[in-house]
mmCIF file with all atom_site columns, C-alpha atoms in Angstrom:
data_model
loop_
_atom_site.group_PDB
_atom_site.id
_atom_site.type_symbol
_atom_site.label_atom_id
_atom_site.label_alt_id
_atom_site.label_comp_id
_atom_site.label_asym_id
_atom_site.label_entity_id
_atom_site.label_seq_id
_atom_site.pdbx_PDB_ins_code
_atom_site.Cartn_x
_atom_site.Cartn_y
_atom_site.Cartn_z
_atom_site.occupancy
_atom_site.B_iso_or_equiv
_atom_site.pdbx_formal_charge
_atom_site.auth_seq_id
_atom_site.auth_comp_id
_atom_site.auth_asym_id
_atom_site.auth_atom_id
_atom_site.pdbx_PDB_model_num
ATOM 1   C CA . MET N 1 1   ? 32.254 -0.847 -38.865 1.00 62.00 ? 8   MET N CA 1
ATOM 2   C CA . ASP N 1 2   ? 35.308 -0.246 -37.819 1.00 79.00 ? 9   ASP N CA 1
ATOM 3   C CA . GLU N 1 3   ? 34.736 -0.901 -34.116 1.00 87.00 ? 10  GLU N CA 1
ATOM 4   C CA . GLN N 1 4   ? 38.445 1.473  -32.630 1.00 91.00 ? 11  GLN N CA 1
ATOM 5   C CA . GLU N 1 5   ? 37.062 4.231  -34.574 1.00 93.00 ? 12  GLU N CA 1
ATOM 6   C CA . PHE N 1 6   ? 33.457 4.173  -33.014 1.00 93.00 ? 13  PHE N CA 1
ATOM 7   C CA . THR N 1 7   ? 34.876 3.623  -29.458 1.00 94.00 ? 14  THR N CA 1
ATOM 8   C CA . ALA N 1 8   ? 36.746 6.508  -29.352 1.00 95.00 ? 15  ALA N CA 1
ATOM 9   C CA . TRP N 1 9   ? 34.708 8.279  -30.778 1.00 95.00 ? 16  TRP N CA 1
ATOM 10  C CA . ALA N 1 10  ? 31.578 7.779  -27.924 1.00 95.00 ? 17  ALA N CA 1
ATOM 11  C CA . ALA N 1 11  ? 33.629 7.416  -25.904 1.00 95.00 ? 18  ALA N CA 1
ATOM 12  C CA . GLY N 1 12  ? 35.182 11.667 -26.333 1.00 95.00 ? 19  GLY N CA 1
ATOM 13  C CA . VAL N 1 13  ? 31.300 12.478 -27.244 1.00 95.00 ? 20  VAL N CA 1
ATOM 14  C CA . GLU N 1 14  ? 29.463 9.998  -24.384 1.00 95.00 ? 21  GLU N CA 1
ATOM 15  C CA . ARG N 1 15  ? 29.794 12.928 -21.423 1.00 93.00 ? 22  ARG N CA 1
ATOM 16  C CA . SER N 1 16  ? 29.074 15.779 -22.727 1.00 92.00 ? 23  SER N CA 1
ATOM 17  C CA . LEU N 1 17  ? 26.342 14.086 -24.477 1.00 94.00 ? 24  LEU N CA 1
ATOM 18  C CA . LEU N 1 18  ? 24.985 12.704 -21.257 1.00 94.00 ? 25  LEU N CA 1
ATOM 19  C CA . ARG N 1 19  ? 25.422 16.570 -20.018 1.00 91.00 ? 26  ARG N CA 1
ATOM 20  C CA . SER N 1 20  ? 23.446 18.151 -22.222 1.00 91.00 ? 27  SER N CA 1
ATOM 21  C CA . THR N 1 21  ? 20.579 15.157 -22.193 1.00 92.00 ? 28  THR N CA 1
ATOM 22  C CA . TYR N 1 22  ? 20.227 15.290 -18.848 1.00 91.00 ? 29  TYR N CA 1
ATOM 23  C CA . LEU N 1 23  ? 19.668 18.802 -18.618 1.00 88.00 ? 30  LEU N CA 1
ATOM 24  C CA . LEU N 1 24  ? 16.884 18.270 -21.706 1.00 87.00 ? 31  LEU N CA 1
ATOM 25  C CA . THR N 1 25  ? 15.052 15.641 -18.974 1.00 86.00 ? 32  THR N CA 1
ATOM 26  C CA . GLY N 1 26  ? 16.688 16.520 -15.877 1.00 83.00 ? 33  GLY N CA 1
ATOM 27  C CA . ASP N 1 27  ? 16.453 12.781 -14.886 1.00 85.00 ? 34  ASP N CA 1
ATOM 28  C CA . LEU N 1 28  ? 19.453 10.883 -14.802 1.00 90.00 ? 35  LEU N CA 1
ATOM 29  C CA . HIS N 1 29  ? 18.111 7.277  -15.438 1.00 92.00 ? 36  HIS N CA 1
ATOM 30  C CA . ARG N 1 30  ? 16.383 8.318  -18.404 1.00 91.00 ? 37  ARG N CA 1
ATOM 31  C CA . ALA N 1 31  ? 19.296 10.793 -19.884 1.00 93.00 ? 38  ALA N CA 1
ATOM 32  C CA . GLU N 1 32  ? 21.352 7.632  -19.161 1.00 95.00 ? 39  GLU N CA 1
ATOM 33  C CA . ASP N 1 33  ? 19.114 5.268  -22.005 1.00 95.00 ? 40  ASP N CA 1
ATOM 34  C CA . LEU N 1 34  ? 18.774 8.267  -24.182 1.00 95.00 ? 41  LEU N CA 1
ATOM 35  C CA . VAL N 1 35  ? 22.269 8.264  -24.368 1.00 96.00 ? 42  VAL N CA 1
ATOM 36  C CA . GLN N 1 36  ? 22.615 4.203  -24.494 1.00 96.00 ? 43  GLN N CA 1
ATOM 37  C CA . GLU N 1 37  ? 20.283 4.313  -27.016 1.00 95.00 ? 44  GLU N CA 1
ATOM 38  C CA . ALA N 1 38  ? 21.911 7.326  -29.879 1.00 96.00 ? 45  ALA N CA 1
ATOM 39  C CA . LEU N 1 39  ? 25.160 5.041  -28.590 1.00 96.00 ? 46  LEU N CA 1
ATOM 40  C CA . VAL N 1 40  ? 23.532 2.518  -30.176 1.00 95.00 ? 47  VAL N CA 1
ATOM 41  C CA . LYS N 1 41  ? 21.972 3.778  -33.094 1.00 95.00 ? 48  LYS N CA 1
ATOM 42  C CA . VAL N 1 42  ? 24.857 5.622  -34.465 1.00 95.00 ? 49  VAL N CA 1
ATOM 43  C CA . ALA N 1 43  ? 26.958 2.356  -33.939 1.00 95.00 ? 50  ALA N CA 1
ATOM 44  C CA . MET N 1 44  ? 24.439 0.799  -36.184 1.00 94.00 ? 51  MET N CA 1
ATOM 45  C CA . ARG N 1 45  ? 24.968 3.267  -39.178 1.00 93.00 ? 52  ARG N CA 1
ATOM 46  C CA . TRP N 1 46  ? 28.372 4.159  -38.497 1.00 94.00 ? 53  TRP N CA 1
ATOM 47  C CA . ASP N 1 47  ? 30.088 3.287  -41.683 1.00 91.00 ? 54  ASP N CA 1
ATOM 48  C CA . ARG N 1 48  ? 27.748 6.264  -43.008 1.00 91.00 ? 55  ARG N CA 1
ATOM 49  C CA . LEU N 1 49  ? 27.953 8.443  -40.024 1.00 91.00 ? 56  LEU N CA 1
ATOM 50  C CA . ARG N 1 50  ? 31.550 8.063  -39.465 1.00 85.00 ? 57  ARG N CA 1
ATOM 51  C CA . ASP N 1 51  ? 32.560 10.793 -42.099 1.00 88.00 ? 58  ASP N CA 1
ATOM 52  C CA . GLY N 1 52  ? 29.970 12.892 -41.620 1.00 88.00 ? 59  GLY N CA 1
ATOM 53  C CA . ASN N 1 53  ? 29.124 14.188 -38.247 1.00 90.00 ? 60  ASN N CA 1
ATOM 54  C CA . PRO N 1 54  ? 27.927 11.503 -36.706 1.00 94.00 ? 61  PRO N CA 1
ATOM 55  C CA . THR N 1 55  ? 27.224 13.861 -32.532 1.00 94.00 ? 62  THR N CA 1
ATOM 56  C CA . ALA N 1 56  ? 25.338 15.698 -34.643 1.00 91.00 ? 63  ALA N CA 1
ATOM 57  C CA . TYR N 1 57  ? 22.795 13.293 -35.280 1.00 93.00 ? 64  TYR N CA 1
ATOM 58  C CA . ALA N 1 58  ? 23.244 11.036 -31.863 1.00 95.00 ? 65  ALA N CA 1
ATOM 59  C CA . ARG N 1 59  ? 22.233 14.799 -29.846 1.00 93.00 ? 66  ARG N CA 1
ATOM 60  C CA . THR N 1 60  ? 19.062 14.217 -32.754 1.00 92.00 ? 67  THR N CA 1
ATOM 61  C CA . ILE N 1 61  ? 18.073 11.036 -31.960 1.00 93.00 ? 68  ILE N CA 1
ATOM 62  C CA . VAL N 1 62  ? 18.321 11.994 -28.320 1.00 93.00 ? 69  VAL N CA 1
ATOM 63  C CA . VAL N 1 63  ? 16.155 15.204 -28.403 1.00 90.00 ? 70  VAL N CA 1
ATOM 64  C CA . ARG N 1 64  ? 13.133 14.714 -30.595 1.00 87.00 ? 71  ARG N CA 1
ATOM 65  C CA . ASP N 1 65  ? 12.927 10.902 -28.919 1.00 90.00 ? 72  ASP N CA 1
ATOM 66  C CA . HIS N 1 66  ? 12.976 12.804 -25.315 1.00 87.00 ? 73  HIS N CA 1
ATOM 67  C CA . ILE N 1 67  ? 10.179 14.527 -26.945 1.00 79.00 ? 74  ILE N CA 1
ATOM 68  C CA . SER N 1 68  ? 8.053  12.510 -28.477 1.00 81.00 ? 75  SER N CA 1
ATOM 69  C CA . TRP N 1 69  ? 8.670  9.879  -24.354 1.00 78.00 ? 76  TRP N CA 1
ATOM 70  C CA . TRP N 1 70  ? 7.472  13.479 -22.745 1.00 70.00 ? 77  TRP N CA 1
ATOM 71  C CA . ARG N 1 71  ? 3.930  13.662 -25.007 1.00 70.00 ? 78  ARG N CA 1
ATOM 72  C CA . ARG N 1 72  ? 3.570  10.386 -24.583 1.00 71.00 ? 79  ARG N CA 1
ATOM 73  C CA . ARG N 1 73  ? 3.431  10.199 -21.167 1.00 67.00 ? 80  ARG N CA 1
ATOM 74  C CA . GLY N 1 74  ? 2.092  14.150 -20.681 1.00 60.00 ? 81  GLY N CA 1
ATOM 75  C CA . ARG N 1 75  ? 3.980  13.850 -17.060 1.00 50.00 ? 82  ARG N CA 1
ATOM 76  C CA . GLU N 1 76  ? 6.344  16.481 -16.164 1.00 50.00 ? 83  GLU N CA 1
ATOM 77  C CA . ILE N 1 77  ? 10.314 16.391 -15.704 1.00 47.00 ? 84  ILE N CA 1
ATOM 78  C CA . PRO N 1 78  ? 11.316 15.303 -11.990 1.00 48.00 ? 85  PRO N CA 1
ATOM 79  C CA . VAL N 1 79  ? 13.520 17.734 -9.699  1.00 45.00 ? 86  VAL N CA 1
ATOM 80  C CA . GLU N 1 80  ? 17.331 14.471 -9.532  1.00 45.00 ? 87  GLU N CA 1
ATOM 81  C CA . GLU N 1 81  ? 19.963 15.600 -7.121  1.00 43.00 ? 88  GLU N CA 1
ATOM 82  C CA . PRO N 1 82  ? 23.341 16.236 -9.326  1.00 40.00 ? 89  PRO N CA 1
ATOM 83  C CA . PHE N 1 83  ? 25.346 14.041 -9.914  1.00 39.00 ? 90  PHE N CA 1
ATOM 84  C CA . GLY N 1 84  ? 29.564 13.349 -9.551  1.00 39.00 ? 91  GLY N CA 1
ATOM 85  C CA . GLY N 1 85  ? 30.830 16.180 -12.656 1.00 38.00 ? 92  GLY N CA 1
ATOM 86  C CA . ALA N 1 86  ? 28.504 15.751 -15.446 1.00 42.00 ? 93  ALA N CA 1
ATOM 87  C CA . GLY N 1 87  ? 25.786 18.746 -14.222 1.00 49.00 ? 94  GLY N CA 1
ATOM 88  C CA . VAL N 1 88  ? 26.087 21.557 -15.581 1.00 51.00 ? 95  VAL N CA 1
ATOM 89  C CA . SER N 1 89  ? 28.219 23.565 -12.684 1.00 55.00 ? 96  SER N CA 1
ATOM 90  C CA . SER N 1 90  ? 30.073 21.226 -9.778  1.00 59.00 ? 97  SER N CA 1
ATOM 91  C CA . ASP N 1 91  ? 28.454 24.397 -7.350  1.00 66.00 ? 98  ASP N CA 1
ATOM 92  C CA . PRO N 1 92  ? 25.055 22.628 -5.776  1.00 69.00 ? 99  PRO N CA 1
ATOM 93  C CA . ASP N 1 93  ? 23.107 25.929 -5.915  1.00 68.00 ? 100 ASP N CA 1
ATOM 94  C CA . THR N 1 94  ? 24.784 27.129 -9.403  1.00 67.00 ? 101 THR N CA 1
ATOM 95  C CA . ALA N 1 95  ? 23.160 23.015 -10.633 1.00 69.00 ? 102 ALA N CA 1
ATOM 96  C CA . MET N 1 96  ? 19.513 23.326 -8.818  1.00 72.00 ? 103 MET N CA 1
ATOM 97  C CA . VAL N 1 97  ? 19.140 26.922 -10.643 1.00 72.00 ? 104 VAL N CA 1
ATOM 98  C CA . VAL N 1 98  ? 19.599 25.166 -13.786 1.00 72.00 ? 105 VAL N CA 1
ATOM 99  C CA . ARG N 1 99  ? 17.271 22.497 -13.639 1.00 74.00 ? 106 ARG N CA 1
ATOM 100 C CA . ARG N 1 100 ? 14.568 24.460 -11.546 1.00 77.00 ? 107 ARG N CA 1
ATOM 101 C CA . SER N 1 101 ? 14.834 26.818 -14.401 1.00 78.00 ? 108 SER N CA 1
ATOM 102 C CA . LEU N 1 102 ? 14.671 24.719 -17.093 1.00 81.00 ? 109 LEU N CA 1
ATOM 103 C CA . GLN N 1 103 ? 11.395 22.987 -16.077 1.00 81.00 ? 110 GLN N CA 1
ATOM 104 C CA . ARG N 1 104 ? 9.868  26.222 -16.382 1.00 82.00 ? 111 ARG N CA 1
ATOM 105 C CA . LEU N 1 105 ? 9.707  25.299 -19.963 1.00 87.00 ? 112 LEU N CA 1
ATOM 106 C CA . THR N 1 106 ? 8.066  23.558 -22.486 1.00 87.00 ? 113 THR N CA 1
ATOM 107 C CA . PRO N 1 107 ? 10.833 20.521 -23.950 1.00 83.00 ? 114 PRO N CA 1
ATOM 108 C CA . ALA N 1 108 ? 10.860 22.131 -27.202 1.00 87.00 ? 115 ALA N CA 1
ATOM 109 C CA . GLN N 1 109 ? 11.922 25.690 -25.594 1.00 92.00 ? 116 GLN N CA 1
ATOM 110 C CA . ARG N 1 110 ? 14.502 23.406 -23.564 1.00 89.00 ? 117 ARG N CA 1
ATOM 111 C CA . ALA N 1 111 ? 15.602 21.791 -26.131 1.00 91.00 ? 118 ALA N CA 1
ATOM 112 C CA . VAL N 1 112 ? 16.388 25.149 -27.894 1.00 94.00 ? 119 VAL N CA 1
ATOM 113 C CA . VAL N 1 113 ? 18.172 26.641 -24.703 1.00 91.00 ? 120 VAL N CA 1
ATOM 114 C CA . VAL N 1 114 ? 20.208 23.355 -23.891 1.00 90.00 ? 121 VAL N CA 1
ATOM 115 C CA . LEU N 1 115 ? 21.297 23.154 -27.501 1.00 93.00 ? 122 LEU N CA 1
ATOM 116 C CA . ARG N 1 116 ? 21.839 26.515 -28.547 1.00 93.00 ? 123 ARG N CA 1
ATOM 117 C CA . HIS N 1 117 ? 23.455 27.930 -24.820 1.00 88.00 ? 124 HIS N CA 1
ATOM 118 C CA . PHE N 1 118 ? 24.671 25.427 -23.353 1.00 85.00 ? 125 PHE N CA 1
ATOM 119 C CA . ASP N 1 119 ? 26.025 23.241 -26.037 1.00 90.00 ? 126 ASP N CA 1
ATOM 120 C CA . ASP N 1 120 ? 27.069 26.364 -28.268 1.00 91.00 ? 127 ASP N CA 1
ATOM 121 C CA . LEU N 1 121 ? 24.995 25.681 -31.306 1.00 94.00 ? 128 LEU N CA 1
ATOM 122 C CA . SER N 1 122 ? 24.307 28.181 -33.556 1.00 95.00 ? 129 SER N CA 1
ATOM 123 C CA . VAL N 1 123 ? 20.726 28.187 -34.744 1.00 97.00 ? 130 VAL N CA 1
ATOM 124 C CA . GLU N 1 124 ? 20.956 26.476 -38.160 1.00 96.00 ? 131 GLU N CA 1
ATOM 125 C CA . GLU N 1 125 ? 22.663 23.620 -36.145 1.00 94.00 ? 132 GLU N CA 1
ATOM 126 C CA . THR N 1 126 ? 19.871 23.635 -33.322 1.00 94.00 ? 133 THR N CA 1
ATOM 127 C CA . ALA N 1 127 ? 17.166 23.919 -35.921 1.00 94.00 ? 134 ALA N CA 1
ATOM 128 C CA . GLN N 1 128 ? 18.894 20.661 -37.708 1.00 91.00 ? 135 GLN N CA 1
ATOM 129 C CA . ILE N 1 129 ? 19.030 18.544 -34.707 1.00 90.00 ? 136 ILE N CA 1
ATOM 130 C CA . LEU N 1 130 ? 15.421 19.932 -34.256 1.00 89.00 ? 137 LEU N CA 1
ATOM 131 C CA . ARG N 1 131 ? 14.713 19.810 -37.898 1.00 88.00 ? 138 ARG N CA 1
ATOM 132 C CA . VAL N 1 132 ? 12.789 22.835 -37.521 1.00 93.00 ? 139 VAL N CA 1
ATOM 133 C CA . ALA N 1 133 ? 13.379 26.047 -39.277 1.00 97.00 ? 140 ALA N CA 1
ATOM 134 C CA . PRO N 1 134 ? 15.300 28.423 -37.704 1.00 97.00 ? 141 PRO N CA 1
ATOM 135 C CA . GLY N 1 135 ? 12.874 30.787 -37.816 1.00 97.00 ? 142 GLY N CA 1
ATOM 136 C CA . THR N 1 136 ? 11.222 28.302 -35.443 1.00 97.00 ? 143 THR N CA 1
ATOM 137 C CA . VAL N 1 137 ? 14.469 28.083 -33.629 1.00 97.00 ? 144 VAL N CA 1
ATOM 138 C CA . LYS N 1 138 ? 14.937 32.045 -32.502 1.00 97.00 ? 145 LYS N CA 1
ATOM 139 C CA . SER N 1 139 ? 11.520 32.134 -31.445 1.00 97.00 ? 146 SER N CA 1
ATOM 140 C CA . GLN N 1 140 ? 11.053 29.249 -29.384 1.00 96.00 ? 147 GLN N CA 1
ATOM 141 C CA . ASN N 1 141 ? 14.360 30.862 -27.416 1.00 95.00 ? 148 ASN N CA 1
ATOM 142 C CA . ALA N 1 142 ? 12.527 34.160 -27.342 1.00 95.00 ? 149 ALA N CA 1
ATOM 143 C CA . ALA N 1 143 ? 9.594  33.005 -26.127 1.00 94.00 ? 150 ALA N CA 1
ATOM 144 C CA . ALA N 1 144 ? 12.079 30.314 -23.643 1.00 92.00 ? 151 ALA N CA 1
ATOM 145 C CA . LEU N 1 145 ? 14.060 33.470 -22.193 1.00 88.00 ? 152 LEU N CA 1
ATOM 146 C CA . ALA N 1 146 ? 11.371 35.747 -21.843 1.00 88.00 ? 153 ALA N CA 1
ATOM 147 C CA . ARG N 1 147 ? 9.291  32.846 -19.449 1.00 86.00 ? 154 ARG N CA 1
ATOM 148 C CA . LEU N 1 148 ? 12.764 32.847 -17.580 1.00 82.00 ? 155 LEU N CA 1
ATOM 149 C CA . ARG N 1 149 ? 13.261 36.600 -17.757 1.00 81.00 ? 156 ARG N CA 1
ATOM 150 C CA . ASP N 1 150 ? 9.601  36.210 -15.540 1.00 79.00 ? 157 ASP N CA 1
ATOM 151 C CA . GLY N 1 151 ? 10.277 33.080 -13.291 1.00 71.00 ? 158 GLY N CA 1
ATOM 152 C CA . ALA N 1 152 ? 14.642 32.521 -13.295 1.00 66.00 ? 159 ALA N CA 1
ATOM 153 C CA . PRO N 1 153 ? 16.819 35.614 -13.648 1.00 69.00 ? 160 PRO N CA 1
ATOM 154 C CA . GLU N 1 154 ? 18.608 34.357 -12.120 1.00 66.00 ? 161 GLU N CA 1
ATOM 155 C CA . LEU N 1 155 ? 19.306 31.391 -14.769 1.00 63.00 ? 162 LEU N CA 1
ATOM 156 C CA . LEU N 1 156 ? 19.634 34.024 -17.608 1.00 63.00 ? 163 LEU N CA 1
ATOM 157 C CA . ALA N 1 157 ? 23.130 35.813 -16.324 1.00 66.00 ? 164 ALA N CA 1
ATOM 158 C CA . LEU N 1 158 ? 24.146 32.133 -15.938 1.00 64.00 ? 165 LEU N CA 1
ATOM 159 C CA . ILE N 1 159 ? 23.673 31.236 -20.009 1.00 62.00 ? 166 ILE N CA 1
ATOM 160 C CA . GLY N 1 160 ? 25.369 35.086 -19.909 1.00 61.00 ? 167 GLY N CA 1
ATOM 161 C CA . ARG N 1 161 ? 21.619 37.292 -20.886 1.00 54.00 ? 168 ARG N CA 1
ATOM 162 C CA . ALA N 1 162 ? 21.123 39.400 -18.730 1.00 46.00 ? 169 ALA N CA 1
ATOM 163 C CA . PRO N 1 163 ? 17.676 39.908 -18.137 1.00 46.00 ? 170 PRO N CA 1
#
């Protein structure tokens, strides 16, 4: 394994992966654990992944591990205070709106919204990461936006979807 190449990749992707994972989980400590676990799994497969898309693989690991954990636990996603700049906004009011709005979604809807609107991935990229059909991404996205339209219209303004 080329450790320098992996280290450079990990340093470049860690912050954005942590931001997305925090939005997904709503829990900084859980997000850090998921990102760390994903980076270890990528490192173990680096020789095969380095010429492909290791970032997509890491996102897939994070999303799937989180959804599995959430299903096993059956708990609500906790609300935490924002952390040093890795959130969506440095404005505490905006960060709170995002966190509370995303809590209204199911884990699958939340994953789709984070990947599509905060990570700016295409329907196809999101479907590949979630290992679902593009139509599922579209329907989950539509359901999530409808739920947000009813309960959190302020978030729709932030992600560029007027209610």
